Short mmCIF file of C-alpha atoms in Angstrom, two decimals:
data_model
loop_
_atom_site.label_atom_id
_atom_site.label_comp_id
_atom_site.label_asym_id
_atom_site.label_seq_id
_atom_site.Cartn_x
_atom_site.Cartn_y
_atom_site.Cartn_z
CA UNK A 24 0.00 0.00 0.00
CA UNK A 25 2.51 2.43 0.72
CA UNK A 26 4.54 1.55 -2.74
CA UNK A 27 0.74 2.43 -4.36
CA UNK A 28 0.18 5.93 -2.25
CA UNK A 29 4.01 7.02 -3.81
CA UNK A 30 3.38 6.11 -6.99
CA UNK A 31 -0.16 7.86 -7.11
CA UNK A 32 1.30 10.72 -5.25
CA UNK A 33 3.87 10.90 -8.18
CA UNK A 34 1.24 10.79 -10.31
CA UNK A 35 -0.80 13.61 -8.85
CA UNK A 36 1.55 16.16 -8.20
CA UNK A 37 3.29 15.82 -11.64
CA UNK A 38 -0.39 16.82 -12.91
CA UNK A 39 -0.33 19.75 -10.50
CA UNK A 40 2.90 20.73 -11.40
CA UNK A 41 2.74 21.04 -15.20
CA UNK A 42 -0.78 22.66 -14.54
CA UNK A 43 0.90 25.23 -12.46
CA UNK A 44 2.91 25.76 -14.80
CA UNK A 45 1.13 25.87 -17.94
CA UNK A 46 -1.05 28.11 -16.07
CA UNK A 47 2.04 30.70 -15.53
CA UNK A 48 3.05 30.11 -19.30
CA UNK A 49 -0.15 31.62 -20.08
CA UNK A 50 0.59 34.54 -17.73
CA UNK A 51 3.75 35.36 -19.02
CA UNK A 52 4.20 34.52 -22.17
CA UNK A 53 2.65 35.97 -25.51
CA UNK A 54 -0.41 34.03 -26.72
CA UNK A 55 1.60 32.50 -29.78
CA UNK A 56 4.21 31.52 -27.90
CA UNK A 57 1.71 29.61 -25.44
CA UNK A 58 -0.17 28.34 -27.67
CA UNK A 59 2.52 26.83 -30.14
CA UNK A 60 4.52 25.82 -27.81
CA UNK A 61 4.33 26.10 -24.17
CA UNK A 62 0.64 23.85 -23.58
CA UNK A 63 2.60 21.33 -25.28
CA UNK A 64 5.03 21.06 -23.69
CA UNK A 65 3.04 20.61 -20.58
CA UNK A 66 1.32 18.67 -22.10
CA UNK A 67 3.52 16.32 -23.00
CA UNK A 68 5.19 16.29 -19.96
CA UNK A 69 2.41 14.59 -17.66
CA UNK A 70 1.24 12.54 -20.51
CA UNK A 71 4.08 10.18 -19.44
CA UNK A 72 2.39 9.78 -15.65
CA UNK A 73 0.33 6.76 -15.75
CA UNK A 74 3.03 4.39 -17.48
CA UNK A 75 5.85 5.93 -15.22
CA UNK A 76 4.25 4.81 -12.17
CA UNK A 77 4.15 1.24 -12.90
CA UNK A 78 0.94 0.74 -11.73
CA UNK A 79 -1.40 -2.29 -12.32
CA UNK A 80 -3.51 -3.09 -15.26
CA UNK A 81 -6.53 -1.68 -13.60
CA UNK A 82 -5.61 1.18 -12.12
CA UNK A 83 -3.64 2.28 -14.63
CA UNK A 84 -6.67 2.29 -16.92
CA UNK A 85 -8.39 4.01 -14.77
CA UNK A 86 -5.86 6.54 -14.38
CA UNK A 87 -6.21 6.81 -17.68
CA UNK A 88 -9.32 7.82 -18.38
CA UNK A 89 -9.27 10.35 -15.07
CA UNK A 90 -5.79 11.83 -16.74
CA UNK A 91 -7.85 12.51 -20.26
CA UNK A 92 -11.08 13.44 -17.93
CA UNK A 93 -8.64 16.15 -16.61
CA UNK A 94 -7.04 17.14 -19.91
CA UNK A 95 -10.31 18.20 -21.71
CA UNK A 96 -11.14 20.19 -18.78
CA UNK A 97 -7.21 22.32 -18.06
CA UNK A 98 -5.30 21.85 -21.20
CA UNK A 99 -6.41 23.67 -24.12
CA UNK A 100 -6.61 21.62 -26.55
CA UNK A 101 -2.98 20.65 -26.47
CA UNK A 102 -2.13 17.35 -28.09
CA UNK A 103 1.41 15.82 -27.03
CA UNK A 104 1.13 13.64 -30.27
CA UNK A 105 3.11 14.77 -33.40
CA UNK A 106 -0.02 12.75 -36.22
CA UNK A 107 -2.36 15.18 -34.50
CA UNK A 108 -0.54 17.95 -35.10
CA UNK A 109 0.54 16.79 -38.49
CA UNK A 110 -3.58 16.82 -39.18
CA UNK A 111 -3.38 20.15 -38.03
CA UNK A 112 -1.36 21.20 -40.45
CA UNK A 113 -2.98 18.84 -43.55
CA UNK A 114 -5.74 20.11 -42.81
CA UNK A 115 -4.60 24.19 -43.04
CA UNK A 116 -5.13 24.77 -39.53
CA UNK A 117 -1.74 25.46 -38.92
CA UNK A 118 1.20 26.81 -39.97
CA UNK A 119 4.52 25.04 -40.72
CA UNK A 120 6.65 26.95 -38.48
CA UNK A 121 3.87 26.28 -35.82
CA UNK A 122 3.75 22.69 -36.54
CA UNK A 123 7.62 22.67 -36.38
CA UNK A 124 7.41 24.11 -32.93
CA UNK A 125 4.70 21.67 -31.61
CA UNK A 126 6.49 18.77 -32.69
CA UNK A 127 9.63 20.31 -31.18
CA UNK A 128 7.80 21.06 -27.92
CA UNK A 129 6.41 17.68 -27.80
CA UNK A 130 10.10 16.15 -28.05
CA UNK A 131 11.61 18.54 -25.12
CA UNK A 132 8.38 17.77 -22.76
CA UNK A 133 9.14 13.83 -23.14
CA UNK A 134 12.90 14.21 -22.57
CA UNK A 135 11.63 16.11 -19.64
CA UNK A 136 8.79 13.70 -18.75
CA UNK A 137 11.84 10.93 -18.97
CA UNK A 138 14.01 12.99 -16.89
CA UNK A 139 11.92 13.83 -14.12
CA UNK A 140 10.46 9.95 -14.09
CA UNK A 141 14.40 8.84 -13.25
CA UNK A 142 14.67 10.92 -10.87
CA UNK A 143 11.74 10.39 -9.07
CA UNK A 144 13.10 6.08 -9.30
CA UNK A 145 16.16 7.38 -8.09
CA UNK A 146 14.92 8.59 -4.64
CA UNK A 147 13.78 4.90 -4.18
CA UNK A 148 10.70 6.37 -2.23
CA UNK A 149 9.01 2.61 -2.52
CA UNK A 150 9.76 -0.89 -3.36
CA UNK A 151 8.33 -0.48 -6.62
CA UNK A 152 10.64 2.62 -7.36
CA UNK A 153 13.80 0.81 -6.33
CA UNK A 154 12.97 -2.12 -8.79
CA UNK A 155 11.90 0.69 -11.84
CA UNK A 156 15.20 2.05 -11.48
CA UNK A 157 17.26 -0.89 -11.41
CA UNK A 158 15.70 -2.09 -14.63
CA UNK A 159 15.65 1.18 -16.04
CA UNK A 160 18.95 0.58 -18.15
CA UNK A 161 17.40 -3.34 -19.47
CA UNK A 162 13.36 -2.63 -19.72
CA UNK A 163 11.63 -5.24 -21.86
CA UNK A 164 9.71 -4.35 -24.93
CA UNK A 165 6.35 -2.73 -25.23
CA UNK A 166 5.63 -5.23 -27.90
CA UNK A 167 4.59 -8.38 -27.49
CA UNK A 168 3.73 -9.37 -31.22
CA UNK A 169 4.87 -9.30 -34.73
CA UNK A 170 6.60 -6.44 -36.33
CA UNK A 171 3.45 -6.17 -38.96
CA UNK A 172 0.52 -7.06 -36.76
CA UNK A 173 2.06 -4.53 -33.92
CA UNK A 174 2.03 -1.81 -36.63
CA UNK A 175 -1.67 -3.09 -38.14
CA UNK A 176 -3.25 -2.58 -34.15
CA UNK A 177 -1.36 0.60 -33.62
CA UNK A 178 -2.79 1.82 -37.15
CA UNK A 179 -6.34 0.81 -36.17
CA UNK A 180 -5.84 2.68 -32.60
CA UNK A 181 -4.88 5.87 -34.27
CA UNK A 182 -7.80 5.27 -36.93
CA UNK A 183 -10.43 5.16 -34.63
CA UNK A 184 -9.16 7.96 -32.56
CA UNK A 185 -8.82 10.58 -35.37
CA UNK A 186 -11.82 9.61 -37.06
CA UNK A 187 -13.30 10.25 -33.09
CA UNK A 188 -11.89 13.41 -32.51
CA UNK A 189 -13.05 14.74 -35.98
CA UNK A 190 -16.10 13.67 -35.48
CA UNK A 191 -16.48 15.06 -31.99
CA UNK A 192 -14.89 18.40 -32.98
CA UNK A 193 -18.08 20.08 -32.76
CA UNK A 194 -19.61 18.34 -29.88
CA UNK A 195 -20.16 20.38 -26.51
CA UNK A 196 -17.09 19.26 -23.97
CA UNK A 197 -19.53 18.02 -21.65
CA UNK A 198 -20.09 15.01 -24.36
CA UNK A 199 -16.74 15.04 -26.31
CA UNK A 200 -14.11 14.69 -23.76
CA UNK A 201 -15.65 11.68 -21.75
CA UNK A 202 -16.30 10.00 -24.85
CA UNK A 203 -12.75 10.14 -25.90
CA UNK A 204 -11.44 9.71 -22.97
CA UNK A 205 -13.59 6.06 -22.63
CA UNK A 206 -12.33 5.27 -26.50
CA UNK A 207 -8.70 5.82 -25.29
CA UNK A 208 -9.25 3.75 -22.19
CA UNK A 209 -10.94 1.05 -24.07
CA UNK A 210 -8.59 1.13 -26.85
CA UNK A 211 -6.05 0.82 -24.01
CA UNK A 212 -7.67 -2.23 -22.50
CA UNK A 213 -8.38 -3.75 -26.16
CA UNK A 214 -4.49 -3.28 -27.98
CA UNK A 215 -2.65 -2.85 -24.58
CA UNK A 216 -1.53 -6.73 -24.32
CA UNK A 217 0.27 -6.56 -27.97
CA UNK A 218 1.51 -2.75 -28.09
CA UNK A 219 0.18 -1.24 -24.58
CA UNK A 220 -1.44 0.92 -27.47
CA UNK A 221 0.30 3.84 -27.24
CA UNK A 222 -0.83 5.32 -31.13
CA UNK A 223 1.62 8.18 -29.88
CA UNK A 224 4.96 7.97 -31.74
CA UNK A 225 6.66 10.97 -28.81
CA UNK A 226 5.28 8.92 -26.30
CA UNK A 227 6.28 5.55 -27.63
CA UNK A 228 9.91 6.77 -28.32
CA UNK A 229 10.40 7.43 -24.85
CA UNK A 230 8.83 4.58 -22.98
CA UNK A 231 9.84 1.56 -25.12
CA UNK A 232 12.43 2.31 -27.81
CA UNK A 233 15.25 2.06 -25.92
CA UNK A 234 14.31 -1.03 -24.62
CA UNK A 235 15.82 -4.45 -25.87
CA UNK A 236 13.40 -6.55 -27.75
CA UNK A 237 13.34 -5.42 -31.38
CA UNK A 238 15.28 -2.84 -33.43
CA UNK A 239 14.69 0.49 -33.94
CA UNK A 240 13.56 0.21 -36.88
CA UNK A 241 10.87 -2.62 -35.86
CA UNK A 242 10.12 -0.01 -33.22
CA UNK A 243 9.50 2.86 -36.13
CA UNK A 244 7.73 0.55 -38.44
CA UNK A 245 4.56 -0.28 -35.28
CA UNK A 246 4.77 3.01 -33.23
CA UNK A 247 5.99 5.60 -35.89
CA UNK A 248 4.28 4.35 -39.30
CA UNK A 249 1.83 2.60 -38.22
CA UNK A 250 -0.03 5.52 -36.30
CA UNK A 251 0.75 7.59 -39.30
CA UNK A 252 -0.72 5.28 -41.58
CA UNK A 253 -4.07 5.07 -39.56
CA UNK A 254 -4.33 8.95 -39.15
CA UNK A 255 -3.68 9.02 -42.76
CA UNK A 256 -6.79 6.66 -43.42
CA UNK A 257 -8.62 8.28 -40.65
CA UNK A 258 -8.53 11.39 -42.67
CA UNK A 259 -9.74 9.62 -45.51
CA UNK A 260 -12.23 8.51 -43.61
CA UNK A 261 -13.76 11.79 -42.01
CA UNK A 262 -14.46 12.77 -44.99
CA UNK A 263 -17.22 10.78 -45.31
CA UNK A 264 -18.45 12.18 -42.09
CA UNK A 265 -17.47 15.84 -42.86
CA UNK A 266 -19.10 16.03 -45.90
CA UNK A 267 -17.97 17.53 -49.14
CA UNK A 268 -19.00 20.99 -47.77
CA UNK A 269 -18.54 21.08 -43.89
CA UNK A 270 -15.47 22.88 -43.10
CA UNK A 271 -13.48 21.11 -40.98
CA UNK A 272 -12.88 23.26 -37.86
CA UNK A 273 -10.96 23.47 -35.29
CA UNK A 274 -9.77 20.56 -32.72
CA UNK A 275 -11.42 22.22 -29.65
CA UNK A 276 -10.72 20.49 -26.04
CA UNK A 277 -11.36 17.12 -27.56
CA UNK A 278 -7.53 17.40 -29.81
CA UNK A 279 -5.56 15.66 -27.30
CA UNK A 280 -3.03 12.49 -28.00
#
């Protein structure tokens, strides 16, 4: 029990942190620069919470859907995953030099997310800790399949989640952000056992790609491609759901991982 009040205690306060300081980003800095870059990088940064704490199966779905509960509520609309900024920018909501900076931002809040996860091991506040930092130099792989059937469920993952957020883009938060945050949580609980179903490639290049297992470039082909290739069809798709007329808007709280 006390191994599970450390880890949710790391789990909690780095939510308050990078909330406290997104919120003092905003403040300060001018509304580009916030916008492009700072909520991402916030972002980004607790985004790594749940799978740093190695919690159980259960509770770490749970924690799941509370953390993306949260997000829809605090985090403007920040996404922490490069394909849904790169459907930003398909889709002329944003610039290049923005979407440069996102995707930058995104890479500097894992390092930090990384960074700030060792350290907390390193204190060896629980049993649990002491064992995650030990390992932390051998982890195991994230996938537990084939190279092509990892990249086929992390394709489908990111499919259904873009073709959710675009067609929840509209919706009233009070509808949109539980609904993703149940997909992502059942997505989780469906594709978790062959790729923890991470459909993030920041996210996935700092949990698992330094682990032994595969090669990096098995680990590009599932976690890099293959979420690329299912926001690519999930494009495709929306536009069945868009319509040849409907313009297609902006992300709203709902444009998250």
């Amino acid at each position: 029990m006390a191994g599970l009040n450390v880890s949710l205690s790391f789990f909690f306060a780095t939510f308050a942190l990078c909330e406290a300081a997104r919120r003092a980003s905003k403040a300060l800095l001018p509304v580009g620069a916030y916008e492009v870059f700072a909520r991402e990088a916030m972002r980004t940064l607790v985004e790594l919470g749940p799978w740093a704490g190695d919690f159980g199966p259960d509770l770490l779905l749970t924690l799941l859907f509370l953390l993306f509960l949260a997000h829809g509520v605090t985090l403007d609309g920040a996404s922490a995953n490069p394909t849904v900024s790169l459907q930003e920018f398909l889709m002329a909501e944003e610039s290049l030099p923005g979407t440069l900076l996102k995707l930058a931002a995104q890479g500097l809040g894992m390092q930090a997310a990384c960074t700030l996860t060792r350290l907390c091991w390193a204190w060896e506040l629980s049993d649990l800790h002491l064992l995650q930092s030990l390992m932390a130099q051998s982890c195991s792989s994230a996938l537990c399949t084939s190279v092509p059937h990892g990249a086929l469920v992390e394709a489908a993952c990111a499919f259904c989640f873009h073709l959710t957020l675009l067609h929840l883009r509209h919706s009233p938060p009070a509808y949109s952000v539980p609904a993703v945050a149940l997909l992502v949580t059942v997505t989780a609980y469906t594709a978790g056992p062959f790729t923890s179903a991470f459909f993030n490639p920041a996210l996935a290049a700092s949990v698992t790609f330094a682990c032994s297992g595969h090669t990096l470039l098995e680990y590009v082909q599932v976690y890099w491609l293959g979420p690329l290739t299912g926001k690519g069809r999930g494009g495709v798709g929306s536009l069945g759901l868009l319509g040849p007329t409907e313009h297609p808007g902006t992300w709203g709280p709902a444009g998250w991982r």
